[in-house]
mmCIF file of C-alpha atoms in Angstrom:
data_model
loop_
_atom_site.group_PDB
_atom_site.id
_atom_site.type_symbol
_atom_site.label_atom_id
_atom_site.label_comp_id
_atom_site.label_asym_id
_atom_site.label_seq_id
_atom_site.Cartn_x
_atom_site.Cartn_y
_atom_site.Cartn_z
ATOM 1 C CA MET D 1 -12.317 -11.452 -6.519
ATOM 2 C CA LYS D 2 -9.895 -14.085 -5.230
ATOM 3 C CA ILE D 3 -8.068 -15.437 -2.117
ATOM 4 C CA ALA D 4 -5.175 -17.825 -2.991
ATOM 5 C CA ALA D 5 -2.465 -19.456 -1.038
ATOM 6 C CA LEU D 6 0.704 -19.858 -2.904
ATOM 7 C CA ASN D 7 3.972 -21.827 -1.829
ATOM 8 C CA PRO D 8 7.261 -20.552 -2.644
ATOM 9 C CA GLN D 9 7.475 -21.925 -6.231
ATOM 10 C CA GLY D 10 4.113 -19.925 -7.062
ATOM 11 C CA ASP D 11 1.879 -23.106 -7.085
ATOM 12 C CA THR D 12 -1.635 -22.536 -5.705
ATOM 13 C CA MET D 13 -2.280 -24.567 -2.470
ATOM 14 C CA CYS D 14 -5.617 -23.453 -2.046
ATOM 15 C CA GLN D 15 -7.745 -20.645 -3.474
ATOM 16 C CA ALA D 16 -11.216 -19.254 -3.301
ATOM 17 C CA SER D 17 -13.113 -16.654 -5.620
ATOM 18 C CA GLY D 18 -16.394 -14.948 -6.271
ATOM 19 C CA PRO D 19 -18.306 -11.830 -6.318
ATOM 20 C CA ASP D 20 -17.830 -10.915 -2.680
ATOM 21 C CA ASP D 21 -17.958 -12.366 0.800
ATOM 22 C CA LEU D 22 -14.990 -14.651 0.165
ATOM 23 C CA VAL D 23 -13.945 -17.691 2.977
ATOM 24 C CA MET D 24 -10.969 -19.742 2.107
ATOM 25 C CA VAL D 25 -9.968 -22.530 4.730
ATOM 26 C CA HIS D 26 -6.529 -23.543 3.935
ATOM 27 C CA GLN D 27 -5.920 -26.912 5.531
ATOM 28 C CA ALA D 28 -2.239 -27.513 5.512
ATOM 29 C CA ALA D 29 0.621 -26.252 7.891
ATOM 30 C CA TYR D 30 2.585 -23.085 6.432
ATOM 31 C CA GLN D 31 6.133 -23.639 5.264
ATOM 32 C CA PRO D 32 8.730 -20.800 4.841
ATOM 33 C CA GLY D 33 7.756 -18.786 1.612
ATOM 34 C CA ASP D 34 4.286 -19.442 1.692
ATOM 35 C CA LYS D 35 2.170 -16.347 0.826
ATOM 36 C CA LEU D 36 -1.435 -15.369 0.669
ATOM 37 C CA VAL D 37 -2.610 -13.168 -2.431
ATOM 38 C CA PHE D 38 -5.881 -11.225 -2.396
ATOM 39 C CA THR D 39 -7.110 -10.096 -5.655
ATOM 40 C CA VAL D 40 -10.014 -7.625 -6.091
ATOM 41 C CA ASP D 41 -11.826 -6.315 -9.228
ATOM 42 C CA GLU D 42 -11.716 -2.610 -8.174
ATOM 43 C CA ALA D 43 -8.890 -0.434 -6.924
ATOM 44 C CA PRO D 44 -8.452 1.849 -4.940
ATOM 45 C CA ALA D 45 -11.289 0.869 -2.606
ATOM 46 C CA PHE D 46 -11.893 -0.191 1.049
ATOM 47 C CA TYR D 47 -11.794 -3.721 1.756
ATOM 48 C CA VAL D 48 -12.158 -6.021 4.877
ATOM 49 C CA ILE D 49 -9.466 -9.040 5.025
ATOM 50 C CA ARG D 50 -8.718 -11.588 7.570
ATOM 51 C CA VAL D 51 -5.412 -13.184 7.168
ATOM 52 C CA ASP D 52 -5.726 -15.746 9.900
ATOM 53 C CA GLY D 53 -8.569 -16.910 12.167
ATOM 54 C CA ALA D 54 -6.359 -15.791 15.141
ATOM 55 C CA MET D 55 -6.405 -12.241 13.980
ATOM 56 C CA ASP D 56 -8.824 -9.355 13.934
ATOM 57 C CA GLU D 57 -10.371 -8.542 10.440
ATOM 58 C CA ALA D 58 -8.122 -5.562 8.799
ATOM 59 C CA PHE D 59 -10.192 -2.647 7.542
ATOM 60 C CA VAL D 60 -7.928 -1.606 4.525
ATOM 61 C CA TYR D 61 -7.692 0.637 1.715
ATOM 62 C CA LEU D 62 -6.268 -1.340 -1.351
ATOM 63 C CA THR D 63 -4.591 1.006 -4.042
ATOM 64 C CA CYS D 64 -3.612 -2.021 -6.405
ATOM 65 C CA GLN D 65 -5.905 -4.999 -7.432
ATOM 66 C CA SER D 66 -3.446 -7.429 -6.081
ATOM 67 C CA VAL D 67 -1.849 -7.737 -2.637
ATOM 68 C CA GLU D 68 0.878 -10.123 -1.313
ATOM 69 C CA TYR D 69 0.681 -10.968 2.479
ATOM 70 C CA ALA D 70 3.933 -13.191 3.296
ATOM 71 C CA ILE D 71 3.271 -15.528 6.030
ATOM 72 C CA PRO D 72 5.509 -14.638 8.780
ATOM 73 C CA PHE D 73 8.713 -16.728 9.353
ATOM 74 C CA GLU D 74 12.413 -16.506 9.870
ATOM 75 C CA PRO D 75 14.321 -19.015 7.609
ATOM 76 C CA ASP D 76 16.751 -20.085 10.397
ATOM 77 C CA ASN D 77 14.235 -20.179 13.061
ATOM 78 C CA PRO D 78 10.645 -20.504 11.729
ATOM 79 C CA ILE D 79 8.853 -20.222 15.070
ATOM 80 C CA GLN D 80 10.731 -16.905 16.412
ATOM 81 C CA ALA D 81 11.924 -13.519 14.794
ATOM 82 C CA ASP D 82 9.146 -12.531 11.995
ATOM 83 C CA ARG D 83 6.429 -14.497 13.947
ATOM 84 C CA ILE D 84 7.154 -12.961 17.502
ATOM 85 C CA SER D 85 5.384 -9.912 16.788
ATOM 86 C CA TYR D 86 2.368 -11.539 16.170
ATOM 87 C CA GLY D 87 -0.282 -12.825 18.814
ATOM 88 C CA PRO D 88 0.101 -16.623 20.115
ATOM 89 C CA GLY D 89 -1.768 -19.066 17.781
ATOM 90 C CA CYS D 90 -1.352 -16.909 14.586
ATOM 91 C CA PHE D 91 -0.489 -18.724 11.447
ATOM 92 C CA ILE D 92 0.110 -22.183 13.471
ATOM 93 C CA GLY D 93 -1.372 -25.373 12.913
ATOM 94 C CA GLU D 94 -3.022 -27.111 9.790
ATOM 95 C CA ARG D 95 -6.368 -25.094 9.858
ATOM 96 C CA HIS D 96 -6.219 -21.456 8.562
ATOM 97 C CA TYR D 97 -9.482 -19.312 7.963
ATOM 98 C CA ILE D 98 -8.851 -16.233 5.347
ATOM 99 C CA THR D 99 -11.508 -13.981 4.321
ATOM 100 C CA LEU D 100 -12.001 -11.273 1.883
ATOM 101 C CA ARG D 101 -14.987 -8.750 1.427
ATOM 102 C CA ARG D 102 -15.978 -5.520 0.179
ATOM 103 C CA ALA D 103 -16.226 -2.653 2.919
ATOM 104 C CA ARG D 104 -19.992 -1.942 3.239
ATOM 105 C CA ALA D 105 -20.894 1.717 2.639
ATOM 106 C CA GLU D 106 -21.849 2.283 6.281
ATOM 107 C CA GLU D 107 -18.406 0.876 7.229
ATOM 108 C CA THR D 108 -16.552 3.425 5.236
ATOM 109 C CA LYS D 109 -18.427 6.586 7.071
ATOM 110 C CA ASN D 110 -18.389 5.022 10.553
ATOM 111 C CA TYR D 111 -15.904 6.820 12.922
ATOM 112 C CA ARG D 112 -12.814 4.330 13.653
ATOM 113 C CA ASN D 113 -9.337 4.102 14.474
ATOM 114 C CA LEU D 114 -7.873 5.147 10.805
ATOM 115 C CA ALA D 115 -4.261 4.270 11.682
ATOM 116 C CA LYS D 116 -5.243 0.545 12.623
ATOM 117 C CA ASN D 117 -3.978 -2.443 10.132
ATOM 118 C CA VAL D 118 -3.798 -5.563 11.944
ATOM 119 C CA MET D 119 -2.439 -7.075 8.623
ATOM 120 C CA ASP D 120 0.413 -4.546 7.771
ATOM 121 C CA GLN D 121 3.814 -5.905 7.017
ATOM 122 C CA ARG D 122 7.436 -4.267 6.558
ATOM 123 C CA ASP D 123 7.205 -4.428 2.927
ATOM 124 C CA MET D 124 3.612 -4.496 1.941
ATOM 125 C CA VAL D 125 2.864 -2.624 -1.080
ATOM 126 C CA GLY D 126 -0.717 -1.247 -1.864
ATOM 127 C CA CYS D 127 -2.431 -1.607 1.342
ATOM 128 C CA TYR D 128 -2.996 0.869 3.733
ATOM 129 C CA PRO D 129 -2.669 2.158 6.551
ATOM 130 C CA HIS D 130 1.063 1.300 6.360
ATOM 131 C CA VAL D 131 3.330 2.138 8.859
ATOM 132 C CA HIS D 132 7.196 2.913 8.332
ATOM 133 C CA ALA D 133 9.978 3.391 10.860
ATOM 134 C CA ASN D 134 13.446 4.541 10.742
ATOM 135 C CA ALA D 135 14.604 1.552 12.909
ATOM 136 C CA ALA D 136 13.579 -1.699 14.066
ATOM 137 C CA THR D 137 15.182 -4.734 15.669
ATOM 138 C CA GLN D 138 15.106 -8.337 14.670
ATOM 139 C CA GLY D 139 15.930 -11.623 15.699
ATOM 140 C CA PRO D 140 15.909 -13.542 19.280
ATOM 141 C CA ALA D 141 18.866 -11.740 20.630
ATOM 142 C CA ALA D 142 16.832 -8.684 21.431
ATOM 143 C CA PRO D 143 13.301 -7.938 22.263
ATOM 144 C CA LEU D 144 11.654 -7.464 18.880
ATOM 145 C CA PHE D 145 9.939 -3.976 17.664
ATOM 146 C CA ALA D 146 8.060 -4.481 14.381
ATOM 147 C CA ALA D 147 6.678 -1.082 13.031
ATOM 148 C CA ARG D 148 3.355 -3.278 12.548
ATOM 149 C CA ASN D 149 2.961 -3.370 16.161
ATOM 150 C CA VAL D 150 2.315 0.485 16.330
ATOM 151 C CA ILE D 151 -0.926 -0.092 14.364
ATOM 152 C CA ASP D 152 -1.897 -3.810 14.760
ATOM 153 C CA GLY D 153 -4.405 -3.052 17.534
ATOM 154 C CA VAL D 154 -2.831 -5.336 19.864
ATOM 155 C CA LEU D 155 -2.573 -3.333 23.358
ATOM 156 C CA ALA D 156 -0.268 -5.735 25.301
ATOM 157 C CA ASN D 157 3.180 -4.502 25.003
ATOM 158 C CA ASP D 158 4.940 -6.610 27.226
ATOM 159 C CA ARG D 159 7.542 -7.951 24.853
ATOM 160 C CA HIS D 160 8.451 -4.270 24.096
ATOM 161 C CA ALA D 161 9.057 -2.885 27.667
ATOM 162 C CA PRO D 162 12.701 -3.910 28.148
ATOM 163 C CA CYS D 163 13.883 -2.194 24.972
ATOM 164 C CA PHE D 164 12.288 1.327 25.372
ATOM 165 C CA SER D 165 14.840 2.488 27.834
ATOM 166 C CA ASN D 166 17.751 1.473 25.781
ATOM 167 C CA PRO D 167 19.530 4.537 24.716
ATOM 168 C CA ALA D 168 21.689 2.618 21.858
ATOM 169 C CA PRO D 169 21.207 3.966 18.460
ATOM 170 C CA ASN D 170 19.872 0.450 17.101
ATOM 171 C CA SER D 171 17.785 -0.175 20.163
ATOM 172 C CA CYS D 172 14.469 -1.622 19.553
ATOM 173 C CA MET D 173 12.639 1.722 19.941
ATOM 174 C CA ALA D 174 12.165 3.570 16.557
ATOM 175 C CA LYS D 175 13.432 7.087 16.581
ATOM 176 C CA ALA D 176 10.647 8.068 14.055
ATOM 177 C CA GLY D 177 7.823 6.671 12.090
ATOM 178 C CA ARG D 178 5.048 7.509 9.864
ATOM 179 C CA VAL D 179 1.754 6.104 8.954
ATOM 180 C CA ASP D 180 0.610 6.369 5.317
ATOM 181 C CA SER D 181 -2.994 6.362 4.229
ATOM 182 C CA GLY D 182 -2.755 5.691 0.586
ATOM 183 C CA ARG D 183 -4.549 8.909 0.087
ATOM 184 C CA ARG D 184 -4.026 12.489 0.212
ATOM 185 C CA PRO D 185 -4.243 14.020 3.856
ATOM 186 C CA ILE D 186 -7.775 14.815 4.996
ATOM 187 C CA PRO D 187 -8.777 16.962 7.548
ATOM 188 C CA LEU D 188 -10.255 15.489 10.669
ATOM 189 C CA PRO D 189 -12.699 16.917 13.095
ATOM 190 C CA CYS D 190 -11.207 18.476 16.394
ATOM 191 C CA ILE D 191 -12.547 16.769 19.604
ATOM 192 C CA ASP D 192 -12.827 19.003 22.647
ATOM 193 C CA ALA D 193 -10.631 17.283 25.461
ATOM 194 C CA ASP D 194 -12.851 19.308 28.058
#
């Protein structure tokens, strides 16, 4: 397995490799166009990935052996737009803690939120769960709605509140959404509400 931090030209800035339980500390500030690449030896399979020390681990199902994670930036304003849908402190500074490991057998059998994926991104391929929405807003002119916020596990929604009452067709509230698991639908046990 391997974790690599690449610049926009594809040059490796930092990497870690080994059979399992990888830890990489990238000691440089991110720049627009930087990305992380996670390479695994077995797919499809479950993995646990942390893309930044300020974020939770993501329990994900990878369907391909290499997954790219774009460091969130907005070309015209690197501090705003793309990054605003993440918590404070994510991807900031000059020391970044990134991890990758295989999910343990007991983790794959535990009850958990099957829709949670803290590392989901709009154009991500091969990493599930993944959310799709038919509408989203971008930019500093409007409060941001990013589809990833539906499944990122962060319960605070104070940046979304003003836009949910906006009836305009392209307001920041998505009209429809879908969460893909990367697998065929499976029946879930009923939980009696009584």
